[in-house]
Amino acid sequence: MSTSTSLLDQVVREIADEMAQRSDRGEVASYIPELARVDANSFGLVVVDADGHVAAAGDRETPFSIQSISKVFTLTLALGKVGDRLWSRVGREPSGSPFNSIVQLERERGIPRNPFINAGAIAVTDLILSGHQPREALGEILRFMRFLADDSSITIDEAVAASEQRTGFRNIALANYMKSFGVIENSVDFTLGVYFHHCAIAMSCRQLAMAGRYLAYAGRNPSTGLNVVQAERARRINAIMMTCGHYDGSGEFAYRVGLPGKSGVGGGILAIAPGKASIAVWSPGLDANGNSHLGRMALEALTRRLGWSIFGV
Ligand code: GLU
């Protein structure tokens, strides 16, 4: 049963009002110094349904650092480039470890558990980079984001990229470690340069929800009717978002929200209600696992009120 647009508008507004009143907002990420400058009181929520109706509340147009949410899109691009060969470089099991953990890599001979932990995303970035200059690879990623969101104004926040480049010691360690196993093909500096920059893409909730539509509608952009990926690929990316999209908080997210989702330490979450909607939420304060605290609460309220969890009402 489809959700009426007036109900959707009302639920989105109510949730934004409720979130605005909460004082438990989590902690803004500070390990990338530039991210710590963001206003902790920001909150945005945008839902785009199958007919293209946009229900929005709060800071819907404010660009924020999408960080790890970019990993959904780089995975899509890399699968388009190398297909299932990708899975010889990266696994697809939940890690149960923090996003920047290094211990599993040693036990598993340099093969990251999944494409959404940092090590896995760096390996995926390396696949996109192969055969190109870093500038070309980055251009390809940015063009893809603009195409998906149908918005040419999307850019990279260079200050965030530079900030992470200066302080990304763990990611540098992860990349070098994978290189020692032959999992990274290109120069570690080049691969990380592209990785830091795609994490620093800035998008608003509206742009992000628009960009996620192909995952909600079987690989198709419903407004143009164009296939971005095959339906099977969209389904599989959703499966990985469900099992691995929130690091060691993925089980909790599935339990509470019940949708495929991907979080970023900028406080954004992209969530997909298959066949129903693409959803973006942003609140910069994070929980202990590095996932947006109010973002998750807002999505939990949304799926409960609309009966959208993929596990039933
Ligand atoms: N660029 C961030 C990092 O590599 C992304 C982390 C995240 O959003 O979870 O640490």
mmCIF file of N, CA, C and O in Angstrom, residues 43-106:
data_model
loop_
_atom_site.group_PDB
_atom_site.id
_atom_site.type_symbol
_atom_site.label_atom_id
_atom_site.label_comp_id
_atom_site.label_asym_id
_atom_site.label_seq_id
_atom_site.Cartn_x
_atom_site.Cartn_y
_atom_site.Cartn_z
ATOM 1 N N PHE A 43 19.768 19.797 11.889
ATOM 2 C CA PHE A 43 18.973 18.579 11.656
ATOM 3 C C PHE A 43 18.210 18.725 10.345
ATOM 4 O O PHE A 43 17.525 19.722 10.125
ATOM 5 N N GLY A 44 18.310 17.735 9.502
ATOM 6 C CA GLY A 44 17.541 17.748 8.250
ATOM 7 C C GLY A 44 16.998 16.364 7.956
ATOM 8 O O GLY A 44 17.618 15.361 8.327
ATOM 9 N N LEU A 45 15.833 16.321 7.325
ATOM 10 C CA LEU A 45 15.222 15.028 6.961
ATOM 11 C C LEU A 45 14.501 15.203 5.628
ATOM 12 O O LEU A 45 13.686 16.130 5.480
ATOM 13 N N VAL A 46 14.823 14.349 4.659
ATOM 14 C CA VAL A 46 14.174 14.423 3.343
ATOM 15 C C VAL A 46 13.802 13.003 2.885
ATOM 16 O O VAL A 46 14.617 12.082 2.967
ATOM 17 N N VAL A 47 12.564 12.861 2.435
ATOM 18 C CA VAL A 47 12.084 11.576 1.907
ATOM 19 C C VAL A 47 11.602 11.831 0.481
ATOM 20 O O VAL A 47 10.775 12.717 0.251
ATOM 21 N N VAL A 48 12.135 11.070 -0.479
ATOM 22 C CA VAL A 48 11.663 11.177 -1.867
ATOM 23 C C VAL A 48 10.931 9.886 -2.202
ATOM 24 O O VAL A 48 11.514 8.803 -2.118
ATOM 25 N N ASP A 49 9.649 9.996 -2.567
ATOM 26 C CA ASP A 49 8.906 8.765 -2.842
ATOM 27 C C ASP A 49 8.949 8.402 -4.331
ATOM 28 O O ASP A 49 9.567 9.106 -5.149
ATOM 29 N N ALA A 50 8.281 7.314 -4.688
ATOM 30 C CA ALA A 50 8.376 6.777 -6.049
ATOM 31 C C ALA A 50 7.826 7.733 -7.102
ATOM 32 O O ALA A 50 8.247 7.714 -8.258
ATOM 33 N N ASP A 51 6.882 8.605 -6.702
ATOM 34 C CA ASP A 51 6.322 9.566 -7.657
ATOM 35 C C ASP A 51 7.138 10.847 -7.729
ATOM 36 O O ASP A 51 6.733 11.805 -8.381
ATOM 37 N N GLY A 52 8.236 10.881 -6.984
ATOM 38 C CA GLY A 52 9.078 12.073 -7.002
ATOM 39 C C GLY A 52 8.643 13.116 -5.999
ATOM 40 O O GLY A 52 9.201 14.215 -5.946
ATOM 41 N N HIS A 53 7.649 12.778 -5.175
ATOM 42 C CA HIS A 53 7.239 13.734 -4.148
ATOM 43 C C HIS A 53 8.345 13.852 -3.101
ATOM 44 O O HIS A 53 8.895 12.846 -2.649
ATOM 45 N N VAL A 54 8.677 15.083 -2.714
ATOM 46 C CA VAL A 54 9.736 15.317 -1.733
ATOM 47 C C VAL A 54 9.110 15.829 -0.437
ATOM 48 O O VAL A 54 8.501 16.904 -0.424
ATOM 49 N N ALA A 55 9.227 15.051 0.618
ATOM 50 C CA ALA A 55 8.781 15.498 1.941
ATOM 51 C C ALA A 55 10.033 15.894 2.705
ATOM 52 O O ALA A 55 10.972 15.094 2.817
ATOM 53 N N ALA A 56 10.085 17.132 3.193
ATOM 54 C CA ALA A 56 11.334 17.617 3.771
ATOM 55 C C ALA A 56 11.079 18.462 5.005
ATOM 56 O O ALA A 56 10.048 19.125 5.115
ATOM 57 N N ALA A 57 12.040 18.441 5.940
ATOM 58 C CA ALA A 57 11.937 19.286 7.129
ATOM 59 C C ALA A 57 13.335 19.626 7.620
ATOM 60 O O ALA A 57 14.297 18.907 7.346
ATOM 61 N N GLY A 58 13.435 20.730 8.339
ATOM 62 C CA GLY A 58 14.711 21.136 8.942
ATOM 63 C C GLY A 58 15.698 21.634 7.901
ATOM 64 O O GLY A 58 15.311 22.199 6.863
ATOM 65 N N ASP A 59 16.985 21.372 8.162
ATOM 66 C CA ASP A 59 18.063 21.906 7.312
ATOM 67 C C ASP A 59 18.226 21.048 6.061
ATOM 68 O O ASP A 59 19.267 20.434 5.840
ATOM 69 N N ARG A 60 17.210 21.050 5.253
ATOM 70 C CA ARG A 60 17.188 20.138 4.096
ATOM 71 C C ARG A 60 18.145 20.536 2.992
ATOM 72 O O ARG A 60 18.568 19.703 2.207
ATOM 73 N N GLU A 61 18.498 21.831 2.928
ATOM 74 C CA GLU A 61 19.346 22.298 1.816
ATOM 75 C C GLU A 61 20.788 22.561 2.233
ATOM 76 O O GLU A 61 21.582 23.001 1.424
ATOM 77 N N THR A 62 21.122 22.329 3.501
ATOM 78 C CA THR A 62 22.481 22.638 3.955
ATOM 79 C C THR A 62 23.431 21.495 3.578
ATOM 80 O O THR A 62 23.206 20.352 3.983
ATOM 81 N N PRO A 63 24.495 21.795 2.821
ATOM 82 C CA PRO A 63 25.430 20.717 2.483
ATOM 83 C C PRO A 63 26.234 20.298 3.716
ATOM 84 O O PRO A 63 26.631 21.137 4.521
ATOM 85 N N PHE A 64 26.431 19.009 3.867
ATOM 86 C CA PHE A 64 27.272 18.481 4.951
ATOM 87 C C PHE A 64 28.212 17.455 4.339
ATOM 88 O O PHE A 64 28.034 17.030 3.190
ATOM 89 N N SER A 65 29.208 17.058 5.123
ATOM 90 C CA SER A 65 30.216 16.137 4.614
ATOM 91 C C SER A 65 29.630 14.720 4.605
ATOM 92 O O SER A 65 29.308 14.180 5.667
ATOM 93 N N ILE A 66 29.505 14.112 3.423
ATOM 94 C CA ILE A 66 28.802 12.816 3.394
ATOM 95 C C ILE A 66 29.689 11.681 3.913
ATOM 96 O O ILE A 66 29.192 10.621 4.273
ATOM 97 N N GLN A 67 31.002 11.905 3.945
ATOM 98 C CA GLN A 67 31.942 10.916 4.489
ATOM 99 C C GLN A 67 31.663 9.498 3.975
ATOM 100 O O GLN A 67 31.621 9.293 2.789
ATOM 101 N N SER A 68 31.379 8.567 4.879
ATOM 102 C CA SER A 68 31.291 7.166 4.439
ATOM 103 C C SER A 68 30.066 6.857 3.609
ATOM 104 O O SER A 68 29.988 5.757 3.045
ATOM 105 N N ILE A 69 29.121 7.768 3.532
ATOM 106 C CA ILE A 69 27.967 7.488 2.661
ATOM 107 C C ILE A 69 28.452 7.413 1.211
ATOM 108 O O ILE A 69 27.879 6.701 0.387
ATOM 109 N N SER A 70 29.556 8.105 0.921
ATOM 110 C CA SER A 70 30.110 8.061 -0.438
ATOM 111 C C SER A 70 30.468 6.618 -0.838
ATOM 112 O O SER A 70 30.542 6.288 -2.023
ATOM 113 N N LYS A 71 30.659 5.754 0.171
ATOM 114 C CA LYS A 71 31.110 4.389 -0.115
ATOM 115 C C LYS A 71 30.047 3.556 -0.831
ATOM 116 O O LYS A 71 30.368 2.580 -1.513
ATOM 117 N N VAL A 72 28.788 3.936 -0.668
ATOM 118 C CA VAL A 72 27.712 3.258 -1.414
ATOM 119 C C VAL A 72 27.892 3.531 -2.906
ATOM 120 O O VAL A 72 27.741 2.644 -3.749
ATOM 121 N N PHE A 73 28.251 4.757 -3.213
ATOM 122 C CA PHE A 73 28.335 5.172 -4.614
ATOM 123 C C PHE A 73 29.647 4.696 -5.253
ATOM 124 O O PHE A 73 29.662 4.334 -6.425
ATOM 125 N N THR A 74 30.726 4.683 -4.474
ATOM 126 C CA THR A 74 31.973 4.159 -5.047
ATOM 127 C C THR A 74 31.859 2.638 -5.244
ATOM 128 O O THR A 74 32.379 2.104 -6.219
ATOM 129 N N LEU A 75 31.135 1.969 -4.348
ATOM 130 C CA LEU A 75 30.905 0.524 -4.566
ATOM 131 C C LEU A 75 30.122 0.322 -5.866
ATOM 132 O O LEU A 75 30.456 -0.564 -6.672
ATOM 133 N N THR A 76 29.103 1.132 -6.076
ATOM 134 C CA THR A 76 28.299 1.008 -7.301
ATOM 135 C C THR A 76 29.173 1.208 -8.540
ATOM 136 O O THR A 76 29.093 0.444 -9.506
ATOM 137 N N LEU A 77 30.019 2.241 -8.483
ATOM 138 C CA LEU A 77 30.897 2.530 -9.631
ATOM 139 C C LEU A 77 31.898 1.396 -9.865
ATOM 140 O O LEU A 77 32.111 0.973 -11.009
ATOM 141 N N ALA A 78 32.493 0.917 -8.782
ATOM 142 C CA ALA A 78 33.511 -0.124 -8.928
ATOM 143 C C ALA A 78 32.893 -1.424 -9.446
ATOM 144 O O ALA A 78 33.490 -2.121 -10.271
ATOM 145 N N LEU A 79 31.684 -1.747 -8.994
ATOM 146 C CA LEU A 79 31.011 -2.953 -9.518
ATOM 147 C C LEU A 79 30.728 -2.782 -11.011
ATOM 148 O O LEU A 79 30.837 -3.734 -11.784
ATOM 149 N N GLY A 80 30.393 -1.574 -11.404
ATOM 150 C CA GLY A 80 30.163 -1.304 -12.822
ATOM 151 C C GLY A 80 31.436 -1.488 -13.622
ATOM 152 O O GLY A 80 31.413 -1.892 -14.789
ATOM 153 N N LYS A 81 32.554 -1.207 -12.990
ATOM 154 C CA LYS A 81 33.820 -1.273 -13.702
ATOM 155 C C LYS A 81 34.377 -2.697 -13.757
ATOM 156 O O LYS A 81 34.789 -3.155 -14.817
ATOM 157 N N VAL A 82 34.393 -3.395 -12.630
ATOM 158 C CA VAL A 82 35.049 -4.716 -12.616
ATOM 159 C C VAL A 82 34.092 -5.867 -12.327
ATOM 160 O O VAL A 82 34.500 -7.032 -12.330
ATOM 161 N N GLY A 83 32.822 -5.567 -12.067
ATOM 162 C CA GLY A 83 31.834 -6.619 -11.794
ATOM 163 C C GLY A 83 32.208 -7.443 -10.566
ATOM 164 O O GLY A 83 32.838 -6.938 -9.629
ATOM 165 N N ASP A 84 31.882 -8.727 -10.619
ATOM 166 C CA ASP A 84 32.068 -9.584 -9.442
ATOM 167 C C ASP A 84 33.534 -9.845 -9.093
ATOM 168 O O ASP A 84 33.821 -10.392 -8.027
ATOM 169 N N ARG A 85 34.434 -9.433 -9.982
ATOM 170 C CA ARG A 85 35.860 -9.540 -9.636
ATOM 171 C C ARG A 85 36.177 -8.759 -8.367
ATOM 172 O O ARG A 85 37.138 -9.043 -7.663
ATOM 173 N N LEU A 86 35.345 -7.750 -8.103
ATOM 174 C CA LEU A 86 35.558 -6.928 -6.909
ATOM 175 C C LEU A 86 35.639 -7.793 -5.650
ATOM 176 O O LEU A 86 36.395 -7.509 -4.731
ATOM 177 N N TRP A 87 34.860 -8.881 -5.650
ATOM 178 C CA TRP A 87 34.757 -9.676 -4.415
ATOM 179 C C TRP A 87 35.987 -10.533 -4.142
ATOM 180 O O TRP A 87 36.062 -11.222 -3.133
ATOM 181 N N SER A 88 36.978 -10.494 -5.065
ATOM 182 C CA SER A 88 38.231 -11.162 -4.706
ATOM 183 C C SER A 88 39.110 -10.215 -3.871
ATOM 184 O O SER A 88 40.084 -10.644 -3.253
ATOM 185 N N ARG A 89 38.768 -8.939 -3.867
ATOM 186 C CA ARG A 89 39.564 -7.963 -3.105
ATOM 187 C C ARG A 89 38.923 -7.580 -1.766
ATOM 188 O O ARG A 89 39.598 -7.099 -0.869
ATOM 189 N N VAL A 90 37.599 -7.719 -1.704
ATOM 190 C CA VAL A 90 36.852 -7.255 -0.533
ATOM 191 C C VAL A 90 35.779 -8.288 -0.216
ATOM 192 O O VAL A 90 35.155 -8.820 -1.143
ATOM 193 N N GLY A 91 35.550 -8.544 1.080
ATOM 194 C CA GLY A 91 34.487 -9.466 1.461
ATOM 195 C C GLY A 91 33.136 -8.771 1.530
ATOM 196 O O GLY A 91 33.009 -7.595 1.179
ATOM 197 N N ARG A 92 32.124 -9.525 1.971
ATOM 198 C CA ARG A 92 30.825 -8.888 2.163
ATOM 199 C C ARG A 92 30.131 -9.451 3.402
ATOM 200 O O ARG A 92 28.967 -9.794 3.382
ATOM 201 N N GLU A 93 30.916 -9.528 4.456
ATOM 202 C CA GLU A 93 30.372 -9.938 5.758
ATOM 203 C C GLU A 93 30.482 -8.770 6.725
ATOM 204 O O GLU A 93 31.432 -7.992 6.655
ATOM 205 N N PRO A 94 29.524 -8.670 7.641
ATOM 206 C CA PRO A 94 29.638 -7.627 8.661
ATOM 207 C C PRO A 94 30.947 -7.800 9.429
ATOM 208 O O PRO A 94 31.435 -8.922 9.585
ATOM 209 N N SER A 95 31.513 -6.705 9.879
ATOM 210 C CA SER A 95 32.826 -6.821 10.534
ATOM 211 C C SER A 95 32.700 -6.956 12.039
ATOM 212 O O SER A 95 33.554 -7.574 12.668
ATOM 213 N N GLY A 96 31.669 -6.373 12.615
ATOM 214 C CA GLY A 96 31.572 -6.372 14.082
ATOM 215 C C GLY A 96 32.698 -5.596 14.738
ATOM 216 O O GLY A 96 32.885 -5.655 15.948
ATOM 217 N N SER A 97 33.455 -4.861 13.928
ATOM 218 C CA SER A 97 34.584 -4.084 14.463
ATOM 219 C C SER A 97 34.379 -2.614 14.138
ATOM 220 O O SER A 97 33.623 -2.269 13.234
ATOM 221 N N PRO A 98 35.109 -1.737 14.850
ATOM 222 C CA PRO A 98 35.011 -0.312 14.520
ATOM 223 C C PRO A 98 35.404 -0.035 13.068
ATOM 224 O O PRO A 98 36.121 -0.825 12.445
ATOM 225 N N PHE A 99 34.955 1.133 12.563
ATOM 226 C CA PHE A 99 35.115 1.422 11.136
ATOM 227 C C PHE A 99 36.562 1.494 10.680
ATOM 228 O O PHE A 99 36.860 1.264 9.522
ATOM 229 N N ASN A 100 37.476 1.823 11.618
ATOM 230 C CA ASN A 100 38.866 1.986 11.197
ATOM 231 C C ASN A 100 39.761 0.910 11.812
ATOM 232 O O ASN A 100 40.956 1.097 11.966
ATOM 233 N N SER A 101 39.181 -0.241 12.122
ATOM 234 C CA SER A 101 39.936 -1.307 12.792
ATOM 235 C C SER A 101 40.988 -1.922 11.859
ATOM 236 O O SER A 101 40.773 -2.086 10.665
ATOM 237 N N ILE A 102 42.095 -2.325 12.451
ATOM 238 C CA ILE A 102 43.168 -2.930 11.655
ATOM 239 C C ILE A 102 43.359 -4.416 11.990
ATOM 240 O O ILE A 102 43.924 -5.173 11.206
ATOM 241 N N VAL A 103 42.824 -4.887 13.135
ATOM 242 C CA VAL A 103 43.148 -6.248 13.587
ATOM 243 C C VAL A 103 42.673 -7.331 12.618
ATOM 244 O O VAL A 103 43.414 -8.276 12.323
ATOM 245 N N GLN A 104 41.432 -7.164 12.102
ATOM 246 C CA GLN A 104 40.897 -8.203 11.219
ATOM 247 C C GLN A 104 41.761 -8.390 9.975
ATOM 248 O O GLN A 104 41.893 -9.486 9.441
ATOM 249 N N LEU A 105 42.340 -7.283 9.516
ATOM 250 C CA LEU A 105 43.121 -7.322 8.273
ATOM 251 C C LEU A 105 44.286 -8.290 8.375
ATOM 252 O O LEU A 105 44.645 -8.934 7.400
ATOM 253 N N GLU A 106 44.885 -8.363 9.528
ATOM 254 C CA GLU A 106 46.027 -9.266 9.653
ATOM 255 C C GLU A 106 45.549 -10.709 9.585
ATOM 256 O O GLU A 106 46.088 -11.515 8.828
#
